[in-house]
Every structure is written in C-alpha cells, then in structure tokens.
Amino acid sequence: SFINSTNFNITYNVSNSYKIIQTRLLLDGIENNTNTTPVTANTTNTIQAFGVADGWYDIEIEVTDDRQQINFSQVFNYTIDTLFPNITIQSPPNSTNSSSTVILNYTVGDTNLNSCVREWTNESGLVYNKTMVNCANESWTVSDGNHTIRIWVNDSAENKNVSVIAFTVDATSPTVSIQSPPNATNSTNTIVLNYTASDARLDQCVREWTNETGTVYNKTMASCSNETWSGNDGTHTIRIWVNDSANNK
C-alpha cells in the first residue's frame, strides 16, 4: 500500500476483555507515537503517525491492557511517497510548426510511476484523452491551427503532476499571383508590378528582378506592397518569393 503524506492515521480495532491503557505505533520496530489515553476494546480507534520520511516500512501496533498484558498487530507493509512525478515535454516546440505531423516526445520520472495521460486539444477545441501505455511517446497528424497538449502523470501514491505545451501548426504554403506586368512584349519601359500574396501568417515578400543584362536585384517588399520602376529594352524576369511565419514558401 502507498501513503502520500508524512503524517497519517492508522485505524485499528482491539478485541480484549480489559481496558487498553497504552497504544504504541511502531515503524520498522521503532516507536513513532504512543497513546496513553485509554481506549475501549472492540471499537474502532486511530493512532497518528508523525514525520515519516519517504520509504518502505513495516508498520505494526502494540497495545497494553490494564493487566499489563501486551500484544502486537499483524505487520503491514506501507510505502510513504510524498514526491510528485517529474515530467518534461521536449517536442513539439512551443512555437509555429510547418509540419502537420505532431511528434510528442516527453520524459517522466518517479520511483513509483503509475500512469501517463495525454490530453490533446485540437484546432477546433475538441479534447482527446489517451492513456499512454508505458508512458510512451507517439506521433499523429493534425490540421492547421492552435493546439494544446497536456501530459498528466500520477504515481501509485496518487501524487500527480502536469506539463503543458501550446503550439500552432501551419503546414499550408502562401499563395501568390502576379497581375502585372503581363507575360508578353510591352511597349513601355515603366514596369508596374501588381501582385497579391495571401496567408494567415504571412511574413515576407521578396521581389527578384532579373534585368535585360542578366543582373539580379532582390528587394524585400515592405508589407508585401506593389511598386513601379523603369526598365530598359530587353527580356526581364520577375519572381515574387513569399514565406509565412512557419517558413512555408
């Protein structure tokens, strides 16, 4: 049996024809507490243990009646465990992730470890609980959005602990479309660049312009804005590179 407190009560019953004048609580044969208040035989009584350190103990009760007759209870084995389990989540990271595969890696530690339960709240707010066999890690596929994972751990003494990680999944690449200049021969040397970029977590747009001589000019477009500039006669190429905060491109 397990007890998760350093102070606890032991319940006992004495079958005797005489008055019980002393009760001693023994842990591994060493007195922990003595009660000299007379107790009534054939009734349920309690005696308290004080300041018991974590560990495994043989616990027994010694009683003395008013005829100075002494007897002992059966020996019971108890483990005192007041320590909470340790738990650390290594992955997924507490950030925005570009993969729809959640790789859950966590470690737990406890001398009397009993169970681990994964509580996953998905992007729509639904909660899924799963008891993890042998407190094992696992992987599964999720949809884009905000997710929360809690790992609940308890030991055989019912000491409990929890660790939580919140993260965002964004496995969708941004979309980008160039409206102008047209993919054709143009009669003006004014290049009017109009494009649209879309993503829930849009981070950056970079214009890559290769001019008529083959020279490449890259420019980060503030707020992914459009722009106009002049070009010479010849063949030109424009690429718009877009990425989001999860580094989807």
mmCIF file of C-alpha atoms in Angstrom:
data_model
loop_
_atom_site.group_PDB
_atom_site.id
_atom_site.type_symbol
_atom_site.label_atom_id
_atom_site.label_comp_id
_atom_site.label_asym_id
_atom_site.label_seq_id
_atom_site.Cartn_x
_atom_site.Cartn_y
_atom_site.Cartn_z
ATOM 1 C CA SER A 1 0.000 0.000 0.000
ATOM 2 C CA PHE A 2 1.023 3.605 -0.590
ATOM 3 C CA ILE A 3 0.598 6.734 1.516
ATOM 4 C CA ASN A 4 1.377 10.229 0.176
ATOM 5 C CA SER A 5 1.698 12.086 3.475
ATOM 6 C CA THR A 6 4.332 12.237 6.203
ATOM 7 C CA ASN A 7 1.547 12.416 8.825
ATOM 8 C CA PHE A 8 -1.273 9.890 8.626
ATOM 9 C CA ASN A 9 -3.747 7.927 10.739
ATOM 10 C CA ILE A 10 -3.743 4.185 11.306
ATOM 11 C CA THR A 11 -7.123 2.682 12.170
ATOM 12 C CA TYR A 12 -7.224 -0.390 14.397
ATOM 13 C CA ASN A 13 -9.599 -2.487 16.465
ATOM 14 C CA VAL A 14 -8.688 -4.322 19.694
ATOM 15 C CA SER A 15 -10.510 -7.458 20.808
ATOM 16 C CA ASN A 16 -9.969 -7.705 24.534
ATOM 17 C CA SER A 17 -11.914 -8.101 27.767
ATOM 18 C CA TYR A 18 -9.872 -5.473 29.611
ATOM 19 C CA LYS A 19 -9.257 -1.768 29.198
ATOM 20 C CA ILE A 20 -6.455 -0.782 26.807
ATOM 21 C CA ILE A 21 -4.241 1.725 28.604
ATOM 22 C CA GLN A 22 -1.478 2.212 26.023
ATOM 23 C CA THR A 23 -1.121 2.028 22.259
ATOM 24 C CA ARG A 24 2.237 2.292 20.502
ATOM 25 C CA LEU A 25 2.744 2.752 16.768
ATOM 26 C CA LEU A 26 5.918 1.046 15.540
ATOM 27 C CA LEU A 27 7.632 1.673 12.202
ATOM 28 C CA ASP A 28 10.266 -0.952 11.444
ATOM 29 C CA GLY A 29 10.173 -1.783 15.144
ATOM 30 C CA ILE A 30 10.867 1.828 16.214
ATOM 31 C CA GLU A 31 8.288 3.773 18.173
ATOM 32 C CA ASN A 32 6.760 6.650 16.227
ATOM 33 C CA ASN A 33 3.886 7.550 18.541
ATOM 34 C CA THR A 34 2.464 6.428 21.891
ATOM 35 C CA ASN A 35 -1.107 6.990 23.027
ATOM 36 C CA THR A 36 -1.664 6.608 26.759
ATOM 37 C CA THR A 37 -5.302 7.652 26.660
ATOM 38 C CA PRO A 38 -7.357 4.546 27.486
ATOM 39 C CA VAL A 39 -9.333 3.164 24.558
ATOM 40 C CA THR A 40 -12.345 0.918 24.587
ATOM 41 C CA ALA A 41 -11.831 -2.618 23.382
ATOM 42 C CA ASN A 42 -13.876 -3.942 20.471
ATOM 43 C CA THR A 43 -14.283 -0.471 18.960
ATOM 44 C CA THR A 44 -12.545 1.260 16.054
ATOM 45 C CA ASN A 45 -9.673 3.525 17.124
ATOM 46 C CA THR A 46 -6.971 5.573 15.407
ATOM 47 C CA ILE A 47 -3.398 6.498 16.146
ATOM 48 C CA GLN A 48 -1.458 9.063 14.169
ATOM 49 C CA ALA A 49 1.973 8.695 12.612
ATOM 50 C CA PHE A 50 4.138 11.834 12.590
ATOM 51 C CA GLY A 51 7.009 12.995 10.382
ATOM 52 C CA VAL A 52 7.521 9.785 8.453
ATOM 53 C CA ALA A 53 10.136 10.128 5.705
ATOM 54 C CA ASP A 54 9.630 8.642 2.251
ATOM 55 C CA GLY A 55 10.418 4.965 2.103
ATOM 56 C CA TRP A 56 9.154 1.423 2.701
ATOM 57 C CA TYR A 57 8.088 0.478 6.241
ATOM 58 C CA ASP A 58 6.818 -2.432 8.327
ATOM 59 C CA ILE A 59 4.046 -0.912 10.418
ATOM 60 C CA GLU A 60 2.519 -2.566 13.496
ATOM 61 C CA ILE A 61 0.615 -1.595 16.616
ATOM 62 C CA GLU A 62 1.465 -2.651 20.154
ATOM 63 C CA VAL A 63 -1.284 -2.499 22.812
ATOM 64 C CA THR A 64 -1.107 -2.908 26.577
ATOM 65 C CA ASP A 65 -4.137 -3.547 28.783
ATOM 66 C CA ASP A 66 -4.659 -2.722 32.441
ATOM 67 C CA ARG A 67 -3.358 -6.166 33.381
ATOM 68 C CA GLN A 68 -0.033 -5.254 31.710
ATOM 69 C CA GLN A 69 -0.646 -7.810 29.006
ATOM 70 C CA ILE A 70 0.999 -6.806 25.711
ATOM 71 C CA ASN A 71 0.121 -7.892 22.202
ATOM 72 C CA PHE A 72 1.005 -6.872 18.658
ATOM 73 C CA SER A 73 -0.991 -6.476 15.493
ATOM 74 C CA GLN A 74 -0.199 -8.092 12.222
ATOM 75 C CA VAL A 75 2.682 -6.381 10.388
ATOM 76 C CA PHE A 76 1.576 -4.295 7.421
ATOM 77 C CA ASN A 77 3.857 -3.010 4.677
ATOM 78 C CA TYR A 78 3.451 0.596 3.535
ATOM 79 C CA THR A 79 5.393 2.811 1.161
ATOM 80 C CA ILE A 80 5.454 6.513 2.007
ATOM 81 C CA ASP A 81 5.784 8.562 -1.178
ATOM 82 C CA THR A 82 5.247 12.315 -0.970
ATOM 83 C CA LEU A 83 7.171 13.272 -4.120
ATOM 84 C CA PHE A 84 5.427 14.466 -7.275
ATOM 85 C CA PRO A 85 6.442 12.818 -10.560
ATOM 86 C CA ASN A 86 8.795 14.789 -12.800
ATOM 87 C CA ILE A 87 7.709 15.498 -16.369
ATOM 88 C CA THR A 88 9.298 17.386 -19.267
ATOM 89 C CA ILE A 89 7.946 17.807 -22.803
ATOM 90 C CA GLN A 90 10.762 18.002 -25.379
ATOM 91 C CA SER A 91 8.595 18.263 -28.504
ATOM 92 C CA PRO A 92 6.639 19.659 -30.216
ATOM 93 C CA PRO A 93 8.226 23.086 -29.657
ATOM 94 C CA ASN A 94 6.172 25.889 -28.179
ATOM 95 C CA SER A 95 6.040 27.769 -31.483
ATOM 96 C CA THR A 96 4.580 27.714 -35.001
ATOM 97 C CA ASN A 97 5.390 24.472 -36.800
ATOM 98 C CA SER A 98 5.290 23.861 -40.544
ATOM 99 C CA SER A 99 4.574 20.133 -40.317
ATOM 100 C CA SER A 100 1.149 18.581 -39.794
ATOM 101 C CA THR A 101 2.818 15.658 -38.018
ATOM 102 C CA VAL A 102 2.964 16.164 -34.263
ATOM 103 C CA ILE A 103 5.900 14.304 -32.730
ATOM 104 C CA LEU A 104 5.291 14.085 -28.991
ATOM 105 C CA ASN A 105 8.448 13.407 -27.008
ATOM 106 C CA TYR A 106 8.355 13.651 -23.233
ATOM 107 C CA THR A 107 10.151 12.138 -20.269
ATOM 108 C CA VAL A 108 8.759 11.294 -16.848
ATOM 109 C CA GLY A 109 10.460 10.201 -13.681
ATOM 110 C CA ASP A 110 9.120 8.687 -10.472
ATOM 111 C CA THR A 111 10.113 5.724 -8.326
ATOM 112 C CA ASN A 112 6.503 4.528 -8.194
ATOM 113 C CA LEU A 113 5.273 5.744 -11.592
ATOM 114 C CA ASN A 114 1.751 4.568 -12.350
ATOM 115 C CA SER A 115 0.245 6.198 -15.442
ATOM 116 C CA CYS A 116 0.567 8.950 -18.061
ATOM 117 C CA VAL A 117 -2.416 10.514 -19.842
ATOM 118 C CA ARG A 118 -2.111 12.691 -22.935
ATOM 119 C CA GLU A 119 -4.737 15.435 -23.177
ATOM 120 C CA TRP A 120 -4.784 16.994 -26.647
ATOM 121 C CA THR A 121 -6.979 19.982 -27.505
ATOM 122 C CA ASN A 122 -7.112 20.379 -31.281
ATOM 123 C CA GLU A 123 -7.661 23.396 -33.513
ATOM 124 C CA SER A 124 -11.447 23.222 -33.147
ATOM 125 C CA GLY A 125 -11.358 22.968 -29.355
ATOM 126 C CA LEU A 126 -12.113 19.252 -29.153
ATOM 127 C CA VAL A 127 -10.320 17.416 -26.342
ATOM 128 C CA TYR A 128 -8.933 13.907 -26.741
ATOM 129 C CA ASN A 129 -7.584 11.984 -23.750
ATOM 130 C CA LYS A 130 -5.407 8.915 -24.143
ATOM 131 C CA THR A 131 -3.660 6.733 -21.559
ATOM 132 C CA MET A 132 -0.129 6.241 -22.827
ATOM 133 C CA VAL A 133 0.960 2.618 -22.475
ATOM 134 C CA ASN A 134 4.261 2.531 -20.546
ATOM 135 C CA CYS A 135 4.235 6.361 -20.759
ATOM 136 C CA ALA A 136 5.443 6.018 -24.359
ATOM 137 C CA ASN A 137 5.901 8.816 -26.894
ATOM 138 C CA GLU A 138 3.835 8.970 -30.085
ATOM 139 C CA SER A 139 3.186 10.796 -33.362
ATOM 140 C CA TRP A 140 -0.047 11.733 -35.115
ATOM 141 C CA THR A 141 -1.378 14.023 -37.835
ATOM 142 C CA VAL A 142 -3.231 17.266 -37.121
ATOM 143 C CA SER A 143 -4.829 20.119 -39.029
ATOM 144 C CA ASP A 144 -3.648 23.719 -39.226
ATOM 145 C CA GLY A 145 -4.470 25.819 -36.191
ATOM 146 C CA ASN A 146 -3.743 26.206 -32.489
ATOM 147 C CA HIS A 147 -3.184 23.101 -30.385
ATOM 148 C CA THR A 148 -2.524 22.351 -26.715
ATOM 149 C CA ILE A 149 -1.049 19.185 -25.213
ATOM 150 C CA ARG A 150 -1.058 18.347 -21.524
ATOM 151 C CA ILE A 151 0.679 15.302 -20.079
ATOM 152 C CA TRP A 152 -0.826 14.201 -16.772
ATOM 153 C CA VAL A 153 1.299 11.866 -14.649
ATOM 154 C CA ASN A 154 0.471 10.153 -11.380
ATOM 155 C CA ASP A 155 2.252 7.618 -9.238
ATOM 156 C CA SER A 156 0.974 4.746 -7.084
ATOM 157 C CA ALA A 157 0.581 7.078 -4.087
ATOM 158 C CA GLU A 158 -1.696 9.371 -6.160
ATOM 159 C CA ASN A 159 0.862 12.165 -6.370
ATOM 160 C CA LYS A 160 0.101 13.999 -9.613
ATOM 161 C CA ASN A 161 1.837 16.428 -11.943
ATOM 162 C CA VAL A 162 1.106 18.018 -15.323
ATOM 163 C CA SER A 163 3.122 19.662 -18.082
ATOM 164 C CA VAL A 164 1.577 21.713 -20.890
ATOM 165 C CA ILE A 165 2.738 22.874 -24.309
ATOM 166 C CA ALA A 166 0.824 25.170 -26.679
ATOM 167 C CA PHE A 167 1.758 25.410 -30.347
ATOM 168 C CA THR A 168 0.468 26.366 -33.785
ATOM 169 C CA VAL A 169 0.525 24.173 -36.877
ATOM 170 C CA ASP A 170 0.773 25.898 -40.248
ATOM 171 C CA ALA A 171 1.558 23.393 -42.985
ATOM 172 C CA THR A 172 -0.061 25.428 -45.780
ATOM 173 C CA SER A 173 2.125 27.389 -48.195
ATOM 174 C CA PRO A 174 1.245 31.008 -49.013
ATOM 175 C CA THR A 175 -0.416 31.776 -52.335
ATOM 176 C CA VAL A 176 0.932 34.442 -54.690
ATOM 177 C CA SER A 177 -0.350 35.736 -58.009
ATOM 178 C CA ILE A 178 1.170 38.386 -60.319
ATOM 179 C CA GLN A 179 -1.392 40.507 -62.158
ATOM 180 C CA SER A 180 1.078 42.789 -63.969
ATOM 181 C CA PRO A 181 3.229 43.278 -65.916
ATOM 182 C CA PRO A 182 1.658 40.853 -68.433
ATOM 183 C CA ASN A 183 3.663 37.833 -69.614
ATOM 184 C CA ALA A 184 4.124 39.428 -73.042
ATOM 185 C CA THR A 185 6.022 42.114 -75.021
ATOM 186 C CA ASN A 186 5.323 45.550 -73.601
ATOM 187 C CA SER A 187 5.689 48.907 -75.325
ATOM 188 C CA THR A 188 6.567 50.936 -72.234
ATOM 189 C CA ASN A 189 9.730 50.962 -70.158
ATOM 190 C CA THR A 190 7.689 51.530 -66.980
ATOM 191 C CA ILE A 191 7.282 48.281 -65.114
ATOM 192 C CA VAL A 192 4.123 48.279 -63.000
ATOM 193 C CA LEU A 193 4.276 45.350 -60.580
ATOM 194 C CA ASN A 194 0.924 44.343 -59.129
ATOM 195 C CA TYR A 195 0.684 41.092 -57.195
ATOM 196 C CA THR A 196 -1.337 39.583 -54.365
ATOM 197 C CA ALA A 197 0.026 37.341 -51.638
ATOM 198 C CA SER A 198 -2.170 35.546 -49.157
ATOM 199 C CA ASP A 199 -1.543 33.541 -45.986
ATOM 200 C CA ALA A 200 -2.997 33.535 -42.476
ATOM 201 C CA ARG A 201 0.515 34.119 -41.121
ATOM 202 C CA LEU A 202 2.131 35.995 -43.997
ATOM 203 C CA ASP A 203 5.651 37.038 -43.058
ATOM 204 C CA GLN A 204 7.645 38.316 -46.017
ATOM 205 C CA CYS A 205 7.593 39.012 -49.767
ATOM 206 C CA VAL A 206 10.794 39.340 -51.790
ATOM 207 C CA ARG A 207 10.889 40.645 -55.370
ATOM 208 C CA GLU A 208 13.603 39.064 -57.525
ATOM 209 C CA TRP A 209 14.076 41.019 -60.770
ATOM 210 C CA THR A 210 16.468 39.844 -63.468
ATOM 211 C CA ASN A 211 17.007 42.673 -65.956
ATOM 212 C CA GLU A 212 17.942 42.667 -69.637
ATOM 213 C CA THR A 213 21.647 42.176 -68.872
ATOM 214 C CA GLY A 214 21.083 39.251 -66.533
ATOM 215 C CA THR A 215 21.745 41.231 -63.373
ATOM 216 C CA VAL A 216 19.579 40.107 -60.444
ATOM 217 C CA TYR A 217 18.117 42.565 -57.940
ATOM 218 C CA ASN A 218 16.404 41.295 -54.791
ATOM 219 C CA LYS A 219 14.214 43.522 -52.685
ATOM 220 C CA THR A 220 12.156 42.813 -49.582
ATOM 221 C CA MET A 221 8.772 44.391 -50.183
ATOM 222 C CA ALA A 222 7.555 46.276 -47.115
ATOM 223 C CA SER A 223 4.076 44.976 -46.196
ATOM 224 C CA CYS A 224 4.213 42.923 -49.424
ATOM 225 C CA SER A 225 3.334 46.087 -51.342
ATOM 226 C CA ASN A 226 3.314 46.649 -55.102
ATOM 227 C CA GLU A 227 5.720 49.001 -56.853
ATOM 228 C CA THR A 228 6.694 50.679 -60.130
ATOM 229 C CA TRP A 229 10.149 51.203 -61.689
ATOM 230 C CA SER A 230 11.796 51.721 -65.081
ATOM 231 C CA GLY A 231 13.443 49.026 -67.195
ATOM 232 C CA ASN A 232 15.440 49.092 -70.440
ATOM 233 C CA ASP A 233 14.572 47.312 -73.656
ATOM 234 C CA GLY A 234 15.186 43.559 -73.439
ATOM 235 C CA THR A 235 13.955 40.486 -71.657
ATOM 236 C CA HIS A 236 13.104 40.748 -67.957
ATOM 237 C CA THR A 237 12.046 38.194 -65.364
ATOM 238 C CA ILE A 238 10.278 38.895 -62.076
ATOM 239 C CA ARG A 239 9.830 36.362 -59.316
ATOM 240 C CA ILE A 240 7.892 37.038 -56.116
ATOM 241 C CA TRP A 241 9.031 34.863 -53.217
ATOM 242 C CA VAL A 242 6.604 34.616 -50.314
ATOM 243 C CA ASN A 243 7.004 32.890 -46.973
ATOM 244 C CA ASP A 244 4.957 32.750 -43.784
ATOM 245 C CA SER A 245 5.967 32.658 -40.118
ATOM 246 C CA ALA A 246 6.191 28.842 -40.258
ATOM 247 C CA ASN A 247 8.664 29.228 -43.152
ATOM 248 C CA ASN A 248 6.289 27.757 -45.715
ATOM 249 C CA LYS A 249 7.249 29.221 -49.098
#
